[in-house]
mmCIF file of C-alpha atoms in Angstrom:
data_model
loop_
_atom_site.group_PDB
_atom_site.id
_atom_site.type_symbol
_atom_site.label_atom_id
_atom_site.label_comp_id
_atom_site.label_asym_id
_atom_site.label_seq_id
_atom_site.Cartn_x
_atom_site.Cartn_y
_atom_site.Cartn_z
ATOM 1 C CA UNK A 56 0.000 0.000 0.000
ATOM 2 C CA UNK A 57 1.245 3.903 -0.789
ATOM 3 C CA UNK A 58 0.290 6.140 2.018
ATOM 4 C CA UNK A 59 2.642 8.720 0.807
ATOM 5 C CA UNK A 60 0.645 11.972 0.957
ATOM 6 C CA UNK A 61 1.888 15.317 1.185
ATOM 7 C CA UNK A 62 -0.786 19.073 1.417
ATOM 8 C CA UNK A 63 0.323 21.763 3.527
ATOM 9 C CA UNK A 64 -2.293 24.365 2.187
ATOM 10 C CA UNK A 65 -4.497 25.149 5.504
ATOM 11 C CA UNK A 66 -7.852 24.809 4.185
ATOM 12 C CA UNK A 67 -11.364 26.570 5.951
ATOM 13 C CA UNK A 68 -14.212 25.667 3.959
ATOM 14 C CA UNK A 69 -18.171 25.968 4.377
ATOM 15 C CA UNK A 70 -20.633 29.256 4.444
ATOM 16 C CA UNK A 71 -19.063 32.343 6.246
ATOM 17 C CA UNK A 72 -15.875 30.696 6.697
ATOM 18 C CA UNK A 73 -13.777 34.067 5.319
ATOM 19 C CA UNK A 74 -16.029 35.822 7.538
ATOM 20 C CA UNK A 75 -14.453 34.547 10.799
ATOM 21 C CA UNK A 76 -10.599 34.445 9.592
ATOM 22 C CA UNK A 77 -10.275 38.137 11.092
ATOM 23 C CA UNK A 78 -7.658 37.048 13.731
ATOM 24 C CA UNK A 79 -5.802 34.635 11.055
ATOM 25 C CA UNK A 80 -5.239 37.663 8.591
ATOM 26 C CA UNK A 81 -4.398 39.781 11.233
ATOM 27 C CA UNK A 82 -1.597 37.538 12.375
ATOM 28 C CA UNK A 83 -0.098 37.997 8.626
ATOM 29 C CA UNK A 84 0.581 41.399 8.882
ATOM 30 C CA UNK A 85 -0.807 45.476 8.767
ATOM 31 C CA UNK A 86 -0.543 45.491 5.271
ATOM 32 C CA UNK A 87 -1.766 43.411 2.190
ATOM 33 C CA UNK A 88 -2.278 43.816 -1.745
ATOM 34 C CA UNK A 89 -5.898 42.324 -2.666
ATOM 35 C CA UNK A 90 -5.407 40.888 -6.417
ATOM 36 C CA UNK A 91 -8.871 40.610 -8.387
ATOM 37 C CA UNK A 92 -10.081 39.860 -11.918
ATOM 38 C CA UNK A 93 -12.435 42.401 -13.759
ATOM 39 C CA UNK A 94 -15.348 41.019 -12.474
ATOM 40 C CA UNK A 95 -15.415 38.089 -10.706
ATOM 41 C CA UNK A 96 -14.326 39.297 -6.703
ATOM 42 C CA UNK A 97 -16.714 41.813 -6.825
ATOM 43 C CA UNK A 98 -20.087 40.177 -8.217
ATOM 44 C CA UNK A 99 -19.099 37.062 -5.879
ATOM 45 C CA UNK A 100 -19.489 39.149 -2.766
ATOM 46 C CA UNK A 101 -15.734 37.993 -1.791
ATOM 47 C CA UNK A 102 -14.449 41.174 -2.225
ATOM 48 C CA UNK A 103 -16.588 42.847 -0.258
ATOM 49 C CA UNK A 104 -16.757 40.506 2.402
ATOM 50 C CA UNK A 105 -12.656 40.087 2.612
ATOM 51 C CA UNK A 106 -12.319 43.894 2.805
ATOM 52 C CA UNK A 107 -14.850 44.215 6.122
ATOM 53 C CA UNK A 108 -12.848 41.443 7.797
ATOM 54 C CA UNK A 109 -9.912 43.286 6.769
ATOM 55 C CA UNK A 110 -11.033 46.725 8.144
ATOM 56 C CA UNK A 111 -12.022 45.146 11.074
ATOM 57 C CA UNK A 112 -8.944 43.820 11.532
ATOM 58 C CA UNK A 113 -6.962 46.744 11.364
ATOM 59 C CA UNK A 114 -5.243 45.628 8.116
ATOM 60 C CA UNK A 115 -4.685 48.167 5.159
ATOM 61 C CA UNK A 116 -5.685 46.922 1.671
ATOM 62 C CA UNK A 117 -4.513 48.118 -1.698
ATOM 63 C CA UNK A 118 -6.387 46.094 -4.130
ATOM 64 C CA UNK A 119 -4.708 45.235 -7.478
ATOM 65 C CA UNK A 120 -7.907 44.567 -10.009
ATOM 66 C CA UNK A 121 -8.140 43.687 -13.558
ATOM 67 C CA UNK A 122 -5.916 40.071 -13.553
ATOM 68 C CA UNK A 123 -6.830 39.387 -17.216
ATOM 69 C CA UNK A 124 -7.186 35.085 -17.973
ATOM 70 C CA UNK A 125 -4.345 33.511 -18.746
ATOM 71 C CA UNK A 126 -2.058 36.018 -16.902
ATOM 72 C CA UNK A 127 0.703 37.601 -18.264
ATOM 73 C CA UNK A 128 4.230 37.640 -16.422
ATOM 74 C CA UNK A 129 3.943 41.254 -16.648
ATOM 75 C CA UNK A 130 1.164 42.004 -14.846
ATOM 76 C CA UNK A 131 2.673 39.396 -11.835
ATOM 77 C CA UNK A 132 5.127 41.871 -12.134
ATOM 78 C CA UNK A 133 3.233 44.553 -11.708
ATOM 79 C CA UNK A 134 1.240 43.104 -8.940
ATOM 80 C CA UNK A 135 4.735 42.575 -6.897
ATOM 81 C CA UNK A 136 5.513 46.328 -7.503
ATOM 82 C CA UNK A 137 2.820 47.480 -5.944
ATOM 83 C CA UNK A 138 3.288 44.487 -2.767
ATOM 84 C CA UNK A 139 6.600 46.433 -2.765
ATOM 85 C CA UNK A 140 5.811 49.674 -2.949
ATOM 86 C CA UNK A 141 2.862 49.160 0.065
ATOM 87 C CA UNK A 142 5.336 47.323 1.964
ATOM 88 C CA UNK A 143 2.883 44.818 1.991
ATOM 89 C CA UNK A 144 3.692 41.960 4.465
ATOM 90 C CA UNK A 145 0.805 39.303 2.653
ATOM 91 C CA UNK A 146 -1.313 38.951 -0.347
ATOM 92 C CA UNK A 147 -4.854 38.034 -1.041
ATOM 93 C CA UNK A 148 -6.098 36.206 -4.144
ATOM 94 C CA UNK A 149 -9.906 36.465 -4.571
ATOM 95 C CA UNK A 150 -11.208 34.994 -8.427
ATOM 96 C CA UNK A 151 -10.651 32.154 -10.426
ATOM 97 C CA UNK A 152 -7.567 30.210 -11.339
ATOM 98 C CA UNK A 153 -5.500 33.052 -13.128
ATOM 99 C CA UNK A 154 -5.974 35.250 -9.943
ATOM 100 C CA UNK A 155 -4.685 32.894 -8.121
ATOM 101 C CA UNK A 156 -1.649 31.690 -10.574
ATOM 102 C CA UNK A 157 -0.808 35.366 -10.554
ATOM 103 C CA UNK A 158 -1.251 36.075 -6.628
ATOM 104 C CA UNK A 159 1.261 33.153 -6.176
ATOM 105 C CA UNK A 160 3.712 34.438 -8.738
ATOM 106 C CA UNK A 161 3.609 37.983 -7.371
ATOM 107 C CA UNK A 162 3.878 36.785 -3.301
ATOM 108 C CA UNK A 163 7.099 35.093 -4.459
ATOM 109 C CA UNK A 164 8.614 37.804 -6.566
ATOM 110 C CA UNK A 165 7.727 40.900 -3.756
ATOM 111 C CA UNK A 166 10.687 39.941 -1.858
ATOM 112 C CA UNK A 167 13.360 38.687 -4.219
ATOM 113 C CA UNK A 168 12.284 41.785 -6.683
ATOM 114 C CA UNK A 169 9.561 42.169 -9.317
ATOM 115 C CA UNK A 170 11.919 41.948 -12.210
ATOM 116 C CA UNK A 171 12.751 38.544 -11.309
ATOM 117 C CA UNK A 172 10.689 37.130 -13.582
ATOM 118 C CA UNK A 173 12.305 34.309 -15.491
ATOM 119 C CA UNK A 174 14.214 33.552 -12.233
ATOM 120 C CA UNK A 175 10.575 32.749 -10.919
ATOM 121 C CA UNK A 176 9.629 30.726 -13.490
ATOM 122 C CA UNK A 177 12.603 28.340 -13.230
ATOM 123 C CA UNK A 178 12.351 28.114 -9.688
ATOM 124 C CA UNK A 179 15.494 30.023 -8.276
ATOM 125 C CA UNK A 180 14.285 33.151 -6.454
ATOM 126 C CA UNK A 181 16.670 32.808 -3.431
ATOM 127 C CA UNK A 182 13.859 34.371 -0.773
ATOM 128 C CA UNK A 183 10.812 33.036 0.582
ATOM 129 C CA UNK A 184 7.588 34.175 -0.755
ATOM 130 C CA UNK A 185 5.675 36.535 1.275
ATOM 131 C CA UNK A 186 2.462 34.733 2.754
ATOM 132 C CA UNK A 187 -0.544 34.916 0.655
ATOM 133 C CA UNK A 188 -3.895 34.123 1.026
ATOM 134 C CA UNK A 189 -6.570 32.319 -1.790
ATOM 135 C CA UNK A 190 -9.890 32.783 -1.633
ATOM 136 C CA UNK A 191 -11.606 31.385 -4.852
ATOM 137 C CA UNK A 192 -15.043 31.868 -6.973
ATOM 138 C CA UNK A 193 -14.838 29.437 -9.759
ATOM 139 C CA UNK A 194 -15.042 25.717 -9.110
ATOM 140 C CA UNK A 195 -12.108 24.137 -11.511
ATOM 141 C CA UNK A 196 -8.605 25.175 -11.210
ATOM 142 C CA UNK A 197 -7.869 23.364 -7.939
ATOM 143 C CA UNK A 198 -5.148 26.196 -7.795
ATOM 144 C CA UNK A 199 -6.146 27.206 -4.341
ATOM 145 C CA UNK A 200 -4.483 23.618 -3.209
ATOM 146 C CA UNK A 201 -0.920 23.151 -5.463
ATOM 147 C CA UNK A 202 2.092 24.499 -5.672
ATOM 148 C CA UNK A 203 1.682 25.216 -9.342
ATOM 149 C CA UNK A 204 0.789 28.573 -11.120
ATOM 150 C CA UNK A 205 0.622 29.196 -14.857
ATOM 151 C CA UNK A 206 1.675 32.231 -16.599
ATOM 152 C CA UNK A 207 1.549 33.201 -20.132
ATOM 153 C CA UNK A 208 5.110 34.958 -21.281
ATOM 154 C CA UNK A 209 5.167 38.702 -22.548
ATOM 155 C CA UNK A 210 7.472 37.840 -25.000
ATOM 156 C CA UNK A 211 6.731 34.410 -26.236
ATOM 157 C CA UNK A 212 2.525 34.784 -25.808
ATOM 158 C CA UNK A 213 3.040 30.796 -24.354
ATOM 159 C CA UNK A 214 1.894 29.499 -21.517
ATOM 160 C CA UNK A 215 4.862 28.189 -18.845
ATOM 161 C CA UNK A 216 4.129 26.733 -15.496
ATOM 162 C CA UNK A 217 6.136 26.524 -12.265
ATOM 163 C CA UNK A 218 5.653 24.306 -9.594
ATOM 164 C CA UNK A 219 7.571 25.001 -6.049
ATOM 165 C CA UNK A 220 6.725 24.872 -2.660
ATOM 166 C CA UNK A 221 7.130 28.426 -2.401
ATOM 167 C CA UNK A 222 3.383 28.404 -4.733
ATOM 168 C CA UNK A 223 1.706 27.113 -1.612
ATOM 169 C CA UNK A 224 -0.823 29.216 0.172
ATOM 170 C CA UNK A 225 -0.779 29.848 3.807
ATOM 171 C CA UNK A 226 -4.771 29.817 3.974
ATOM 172 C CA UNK A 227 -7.194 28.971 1.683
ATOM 173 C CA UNK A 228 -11.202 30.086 2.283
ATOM 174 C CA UNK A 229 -13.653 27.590 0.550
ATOM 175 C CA UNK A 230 -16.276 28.918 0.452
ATOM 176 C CA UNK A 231 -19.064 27.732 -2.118
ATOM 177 C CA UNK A 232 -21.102 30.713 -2.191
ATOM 178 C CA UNK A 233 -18.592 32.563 -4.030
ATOM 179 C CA UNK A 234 -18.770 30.511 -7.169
ATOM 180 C CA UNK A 235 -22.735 31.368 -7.245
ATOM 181 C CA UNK A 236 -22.307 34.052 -9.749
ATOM 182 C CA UNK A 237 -20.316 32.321 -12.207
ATOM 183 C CA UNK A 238 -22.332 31.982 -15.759
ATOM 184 C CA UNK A 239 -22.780 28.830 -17.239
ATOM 185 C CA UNK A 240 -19.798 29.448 -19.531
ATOM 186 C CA UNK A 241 -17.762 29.430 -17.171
ATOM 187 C CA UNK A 242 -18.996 27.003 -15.318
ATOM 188 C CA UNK A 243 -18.815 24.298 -17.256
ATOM 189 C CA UNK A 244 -14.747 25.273 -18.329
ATOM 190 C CA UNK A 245 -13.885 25.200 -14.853
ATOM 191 C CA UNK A 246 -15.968 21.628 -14.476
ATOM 192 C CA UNK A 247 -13.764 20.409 -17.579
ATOM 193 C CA UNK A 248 -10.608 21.412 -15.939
ATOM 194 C CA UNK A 249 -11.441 19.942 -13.034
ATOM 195 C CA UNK A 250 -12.047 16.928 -14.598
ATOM 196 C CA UNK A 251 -9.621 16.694 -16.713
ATOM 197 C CA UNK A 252 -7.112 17.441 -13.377
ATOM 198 C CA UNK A 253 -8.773 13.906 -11.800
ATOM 199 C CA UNK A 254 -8.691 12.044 -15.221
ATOM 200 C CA UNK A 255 -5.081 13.249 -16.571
ATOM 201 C CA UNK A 256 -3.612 12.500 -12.908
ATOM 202 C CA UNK A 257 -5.862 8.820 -12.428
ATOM 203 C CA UNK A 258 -3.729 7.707 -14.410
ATOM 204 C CA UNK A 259 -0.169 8.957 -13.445
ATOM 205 C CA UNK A 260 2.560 6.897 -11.781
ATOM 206 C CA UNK A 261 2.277 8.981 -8.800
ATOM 207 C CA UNK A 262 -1.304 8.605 -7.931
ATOM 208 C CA UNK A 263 -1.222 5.445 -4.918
ATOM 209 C CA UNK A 264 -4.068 4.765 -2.439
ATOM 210 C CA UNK A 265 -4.436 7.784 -1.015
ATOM 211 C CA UNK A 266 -4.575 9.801 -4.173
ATOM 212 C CA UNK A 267 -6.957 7.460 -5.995
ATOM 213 C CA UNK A 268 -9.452 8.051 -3.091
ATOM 214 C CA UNK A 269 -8.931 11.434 -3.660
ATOM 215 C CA UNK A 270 -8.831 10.792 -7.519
ATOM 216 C CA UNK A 271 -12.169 8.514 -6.862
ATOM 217 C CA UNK A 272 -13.628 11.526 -4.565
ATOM 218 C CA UNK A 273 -13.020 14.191 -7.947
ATOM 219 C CA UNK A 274 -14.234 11.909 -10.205
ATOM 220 C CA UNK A 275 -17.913 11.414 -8.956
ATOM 221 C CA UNK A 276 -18.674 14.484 -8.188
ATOM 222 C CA UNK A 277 -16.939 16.447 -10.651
ATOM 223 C CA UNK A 278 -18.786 14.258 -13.545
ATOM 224 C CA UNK A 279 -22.194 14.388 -11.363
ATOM 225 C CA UNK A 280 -22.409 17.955 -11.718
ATOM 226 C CA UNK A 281 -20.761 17.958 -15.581
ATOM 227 C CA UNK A 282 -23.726 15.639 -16.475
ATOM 228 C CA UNK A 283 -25.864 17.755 -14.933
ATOM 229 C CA UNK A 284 -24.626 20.617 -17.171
ATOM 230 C CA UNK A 285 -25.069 18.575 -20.318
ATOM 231 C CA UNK A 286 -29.386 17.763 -19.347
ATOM 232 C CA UNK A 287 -30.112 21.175 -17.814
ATOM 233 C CA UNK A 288 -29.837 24.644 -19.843
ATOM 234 C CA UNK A 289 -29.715 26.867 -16.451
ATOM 235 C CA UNK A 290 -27.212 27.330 -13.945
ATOM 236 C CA UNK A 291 -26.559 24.444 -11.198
ATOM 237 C CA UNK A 292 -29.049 25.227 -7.869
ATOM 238 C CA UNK A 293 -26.609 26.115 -4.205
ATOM 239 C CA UNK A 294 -25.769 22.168 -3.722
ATOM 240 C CA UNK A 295 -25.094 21.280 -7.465
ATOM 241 C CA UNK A 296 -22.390 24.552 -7.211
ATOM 242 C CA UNK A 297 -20.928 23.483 -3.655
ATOM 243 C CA UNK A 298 -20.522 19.691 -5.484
ATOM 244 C CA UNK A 299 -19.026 21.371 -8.035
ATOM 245 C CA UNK A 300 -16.631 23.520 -5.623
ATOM 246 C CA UNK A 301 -15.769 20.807 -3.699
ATOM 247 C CA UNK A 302 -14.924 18.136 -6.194
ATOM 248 C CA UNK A 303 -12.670 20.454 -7.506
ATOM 249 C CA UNK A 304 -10.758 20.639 -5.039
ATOM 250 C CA UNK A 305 -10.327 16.877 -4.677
ATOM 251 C CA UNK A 306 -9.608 17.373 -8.164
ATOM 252 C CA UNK A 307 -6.363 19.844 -7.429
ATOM 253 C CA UNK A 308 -5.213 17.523 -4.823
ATOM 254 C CA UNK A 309 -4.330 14.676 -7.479
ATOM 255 C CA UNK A 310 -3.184 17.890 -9.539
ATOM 256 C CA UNK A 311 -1.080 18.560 -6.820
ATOM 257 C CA UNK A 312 -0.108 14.988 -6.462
ATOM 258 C CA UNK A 313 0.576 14.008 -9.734
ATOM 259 C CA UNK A 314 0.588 16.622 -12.124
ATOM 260 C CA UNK A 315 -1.335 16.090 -15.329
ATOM 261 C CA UNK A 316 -0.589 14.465 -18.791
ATOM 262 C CA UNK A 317 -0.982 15.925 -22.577
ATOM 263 C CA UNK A 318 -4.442 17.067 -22.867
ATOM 264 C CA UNK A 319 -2.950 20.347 -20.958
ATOM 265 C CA UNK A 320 0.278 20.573 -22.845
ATOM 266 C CA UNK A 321 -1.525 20.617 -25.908
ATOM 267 C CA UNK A 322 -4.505 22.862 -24.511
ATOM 268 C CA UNK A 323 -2.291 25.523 -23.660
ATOM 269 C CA UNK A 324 -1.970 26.057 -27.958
ATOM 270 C CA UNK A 325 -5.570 26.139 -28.100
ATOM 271 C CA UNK A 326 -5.972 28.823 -25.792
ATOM 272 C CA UNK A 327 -2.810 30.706 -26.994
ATOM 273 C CA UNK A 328 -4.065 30.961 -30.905
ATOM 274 C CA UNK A 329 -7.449 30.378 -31.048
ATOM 275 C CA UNK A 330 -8.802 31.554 -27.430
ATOM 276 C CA UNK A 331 -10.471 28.433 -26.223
ATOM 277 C CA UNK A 332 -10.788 29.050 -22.642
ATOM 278 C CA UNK A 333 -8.099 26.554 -20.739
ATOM 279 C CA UNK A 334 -11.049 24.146 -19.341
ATOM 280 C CA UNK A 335 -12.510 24.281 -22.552
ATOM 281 C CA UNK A 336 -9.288 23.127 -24.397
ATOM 282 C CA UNK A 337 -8.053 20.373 -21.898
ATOM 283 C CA UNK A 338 -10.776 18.702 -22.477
ATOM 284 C CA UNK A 339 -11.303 18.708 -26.628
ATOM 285 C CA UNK A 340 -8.071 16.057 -26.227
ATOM 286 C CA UNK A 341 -9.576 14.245 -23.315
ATOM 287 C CA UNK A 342 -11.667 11.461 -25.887
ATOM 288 C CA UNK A 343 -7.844 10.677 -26.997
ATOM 289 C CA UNK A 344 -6.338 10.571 -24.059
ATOM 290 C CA UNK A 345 -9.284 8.051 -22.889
ATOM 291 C CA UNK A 346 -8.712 5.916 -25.561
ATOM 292 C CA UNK A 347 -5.081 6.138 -24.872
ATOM 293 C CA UNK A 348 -5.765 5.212 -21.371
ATOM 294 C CA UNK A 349 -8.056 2.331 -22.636
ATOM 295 C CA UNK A 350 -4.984 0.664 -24.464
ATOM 296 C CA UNK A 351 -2.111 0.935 -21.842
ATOM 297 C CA UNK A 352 -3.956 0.905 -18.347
ATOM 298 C CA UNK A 353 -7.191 -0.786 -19.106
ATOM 299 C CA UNK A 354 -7.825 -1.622 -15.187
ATOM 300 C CA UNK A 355 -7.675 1.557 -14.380
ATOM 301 C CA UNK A 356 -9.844 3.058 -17.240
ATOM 302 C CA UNK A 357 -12.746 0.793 -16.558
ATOM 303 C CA UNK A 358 -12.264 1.990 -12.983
ATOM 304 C CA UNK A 359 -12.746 5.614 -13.760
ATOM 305 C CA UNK A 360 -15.689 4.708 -16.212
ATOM 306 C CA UNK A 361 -17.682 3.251 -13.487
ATOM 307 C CA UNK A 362 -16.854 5.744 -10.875
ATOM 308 C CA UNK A 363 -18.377 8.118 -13.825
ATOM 309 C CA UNK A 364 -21.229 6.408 -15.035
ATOM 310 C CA UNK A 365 -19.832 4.224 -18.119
ATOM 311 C CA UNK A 366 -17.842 4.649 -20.804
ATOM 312 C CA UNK A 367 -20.567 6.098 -23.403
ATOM 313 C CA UNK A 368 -22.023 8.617 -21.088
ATOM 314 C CA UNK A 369 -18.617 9.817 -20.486
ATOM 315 C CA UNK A 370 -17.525 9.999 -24.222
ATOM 316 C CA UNK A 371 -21.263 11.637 -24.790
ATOM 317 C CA UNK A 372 -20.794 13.985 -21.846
ATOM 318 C CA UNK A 373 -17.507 15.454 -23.359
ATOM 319 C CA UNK A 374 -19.197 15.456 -26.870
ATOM 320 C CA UNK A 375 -21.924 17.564 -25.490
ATOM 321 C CA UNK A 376 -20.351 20.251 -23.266
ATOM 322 C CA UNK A 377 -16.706 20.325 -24.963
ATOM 323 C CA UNK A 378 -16.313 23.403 -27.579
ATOM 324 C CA UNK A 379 -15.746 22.485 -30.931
ATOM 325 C CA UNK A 380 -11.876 24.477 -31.465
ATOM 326 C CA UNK A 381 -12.429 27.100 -35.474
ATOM 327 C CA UNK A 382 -8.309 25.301 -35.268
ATOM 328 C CA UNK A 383 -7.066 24.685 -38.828
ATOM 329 C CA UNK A 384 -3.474 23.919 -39.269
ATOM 330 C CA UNK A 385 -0.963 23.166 -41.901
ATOM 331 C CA UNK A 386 1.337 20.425 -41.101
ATOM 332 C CA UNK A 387 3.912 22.978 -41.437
ATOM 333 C CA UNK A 388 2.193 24.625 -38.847
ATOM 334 C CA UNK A 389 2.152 22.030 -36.560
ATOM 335 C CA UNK A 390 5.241 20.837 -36.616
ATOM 336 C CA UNK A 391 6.162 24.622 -35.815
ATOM 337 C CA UNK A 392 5.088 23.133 -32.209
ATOM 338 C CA UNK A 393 7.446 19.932 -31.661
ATOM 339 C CA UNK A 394 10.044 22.077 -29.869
ATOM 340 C CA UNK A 395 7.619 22.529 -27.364
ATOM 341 C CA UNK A 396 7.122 19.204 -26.653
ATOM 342 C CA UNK A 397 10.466 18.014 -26.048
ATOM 343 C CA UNK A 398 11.081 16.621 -22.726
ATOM 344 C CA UNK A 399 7.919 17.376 -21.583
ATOM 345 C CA UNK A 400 7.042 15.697 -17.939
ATOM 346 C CA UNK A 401 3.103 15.515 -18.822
ATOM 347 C CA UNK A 402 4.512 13.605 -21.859
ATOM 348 C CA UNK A 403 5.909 10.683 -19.542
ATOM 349 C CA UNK A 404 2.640 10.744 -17.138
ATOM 350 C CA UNK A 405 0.743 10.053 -19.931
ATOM 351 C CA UNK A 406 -0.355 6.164 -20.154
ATOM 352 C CA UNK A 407 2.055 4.088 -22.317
ATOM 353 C CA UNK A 408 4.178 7.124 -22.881
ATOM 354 C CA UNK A 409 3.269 9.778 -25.438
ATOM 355 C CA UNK A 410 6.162 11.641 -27.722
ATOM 356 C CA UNK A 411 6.298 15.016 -30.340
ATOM 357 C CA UNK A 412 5.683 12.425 -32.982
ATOM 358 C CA UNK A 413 2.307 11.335 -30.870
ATOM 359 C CA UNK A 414 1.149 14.906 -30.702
ATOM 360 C CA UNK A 415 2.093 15.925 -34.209
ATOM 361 C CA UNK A 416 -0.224 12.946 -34.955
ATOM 362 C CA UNK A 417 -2.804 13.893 -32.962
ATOM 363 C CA UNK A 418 -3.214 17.357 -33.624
ATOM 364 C CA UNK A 419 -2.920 16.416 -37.796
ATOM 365 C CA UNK A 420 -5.700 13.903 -37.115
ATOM 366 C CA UNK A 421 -7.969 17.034 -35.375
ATOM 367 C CA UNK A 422 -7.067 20.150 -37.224
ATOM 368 C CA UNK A 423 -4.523 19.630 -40.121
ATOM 369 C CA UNK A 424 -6.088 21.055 -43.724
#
């Protein structure tokens, strides 16, 4: 049996639970930089309900808004400056998976300087990250519990990840209620992210016992509320979004565990050229991946299909809710992508292995004219 299990994110969960984490915040500091999306942080009610538990704290907030998806080095950056400037002694992230990805890339560039940025993203800022703080409203990245956050270069306009345990948060607050103002759209991305996080890690070498209950955990109620989704035109009712919530986060702890396998490699070029939101694109390779899975782990395949229903409501469910990519390529084009791919660790997760050649393949067999 593997028992090996490692998660030292400090998770509060349930209705109010930001409410009551005066004295925790406190404890951080006098000073904090509050990073928000457009949209999301305020509509949610988290950003108003963070900022009375701050003033009531006695803790000063600068908020940084506008965190675009899919965020730019840059504007981590920028968010650093201003933790600098402020002398701020934490950060807060309150919105979906970018704010998040960009709180921990700021928190960890504050102190070692916000110019730092291709030192961060290679793991060797020399100082430890200033504490920060995740409070999330969509239910899909998982970000609030790994070490991982995603970026998208100025220069390059290509998504890089980093994964340290300096990308850790000291707190997360989980609480459900936040997500309620998410529109279907989104929604179901951040559902197909999620799910892709417990399929693409059910089947890594890293996920043992304690993962796959997590993995098990993920998988039910992430494709419970997905199949909801796919019979119902509205938005999910309170429990169907706090199922949602929850399983993702069961979902980011085999993330966290095990990292994921090509569906997100590949994704990440969706997103980049053609602007299919990250959930959205992780999931138009998932069918492949499945059958993938099928050939080289076919124990653990039918597992996952009965934890999820069967095989043909799963393939259905993904035809149903997945986007269809306007991708057309030249095979020119895509090998213009094989450098990319080289050495890639999602590449050696994947079940039987998976190489350039594989992708090149895959992506002729989907979008090549």
């Amino acid at each position: 049996m593997d028992f090996t299990f490692h998660m030292p994110v400090q998770v509060f969960s349930g209705e109010g639970c930001l409410k009551a984490a005066g004295e925790r915040l406190r404890a951080l500091g006098r000073r904090c930089v509050v990073l928000t999306g457009a949209h999301a942080a305020k509509a949610s009610g988290a950003l108003d309900d963070l900022l009375e538990v701050l003033r009531a704290a006695g803790v000063d907030a600068t908020v940084f808004p506008g965190v675009g998806a899919n965020p730019l080095l840059s504007q981590c950056q920028a968010a650093a400056f201003t933790a600098e400037t402020c002398r701020a002694d934490f950060l807060v992230g309150v919105g979906g998976g970018s704010v998040m990805d960009a709180t921990k890339a700021a928190a960890w560039l504050a102190p070692n300087g916000s110019t730092r940025g291709y030192e961060l993203m290679e793991g060797r800022l020399r100082r430890d990250a200033l504490p920060f703080v995740l409070v999330g409203t969509t239910a899909g990245t998982g970000s609030e519990v790994s070490a991982t956050a995603v970026l998208t270069m100025d220069r390059e306009r290509q998504k890089r990840s980093v994964t340290h345990p300096q990308c850790y948060a000291r707190y997360v607050f989980a609480d459900p209620r936040y997500t309620y103002s998410a529109s279907r759209g989104t929604t179901v991305c951040t559902a197909l992210d999620a799910f892709s996080h417990a399929a693409e890690g059910w089947f890594a070498p890293g996920c043992g016992n304690v993962i796959t209950a997590f993995g098990e955990r993920a998988l039910m109620m992430v494709s419970g509320g997905l199949y909801w989704l796919a019979e119902n035109p509205g938005l999910p009712d309170a429990g169907m979004r706090e199922q949602l919530y929850y399983g993702s986060l069961w979902a980011g702890m085999v993330l966290n565990a095990c990292g994921t396998a090509f569906p997100h490699p590949l994704g990440y070029i969706l997103t980049e050229e053609y602007g299919l939101p990250h959930g959205a694109a992780c999931a138009v390779f998932l069918p492949a991946f499945l059958r993938r899975a099928e050939k080289y782990a076919p124990g653990r395949a039918e597992q996952l299909y009965r934890l999820c229903g069967g095989r043909d409501r799963v393939f259905a469910l993904l035809e149903a809710l997945t986007p269809k990519p306007e991708a057309s390529m030249t095979p020119d084009a895509i090998d213009g992508y094989r450098p990319r791919w080289e050495g890639l660790k999602n590449f050696a997760r994947t079940p039987g292995g998976f190489t350039p050649d594989d992708a090149a393949a895959l992506f002729r067999s989907l979008f090549a004219r």
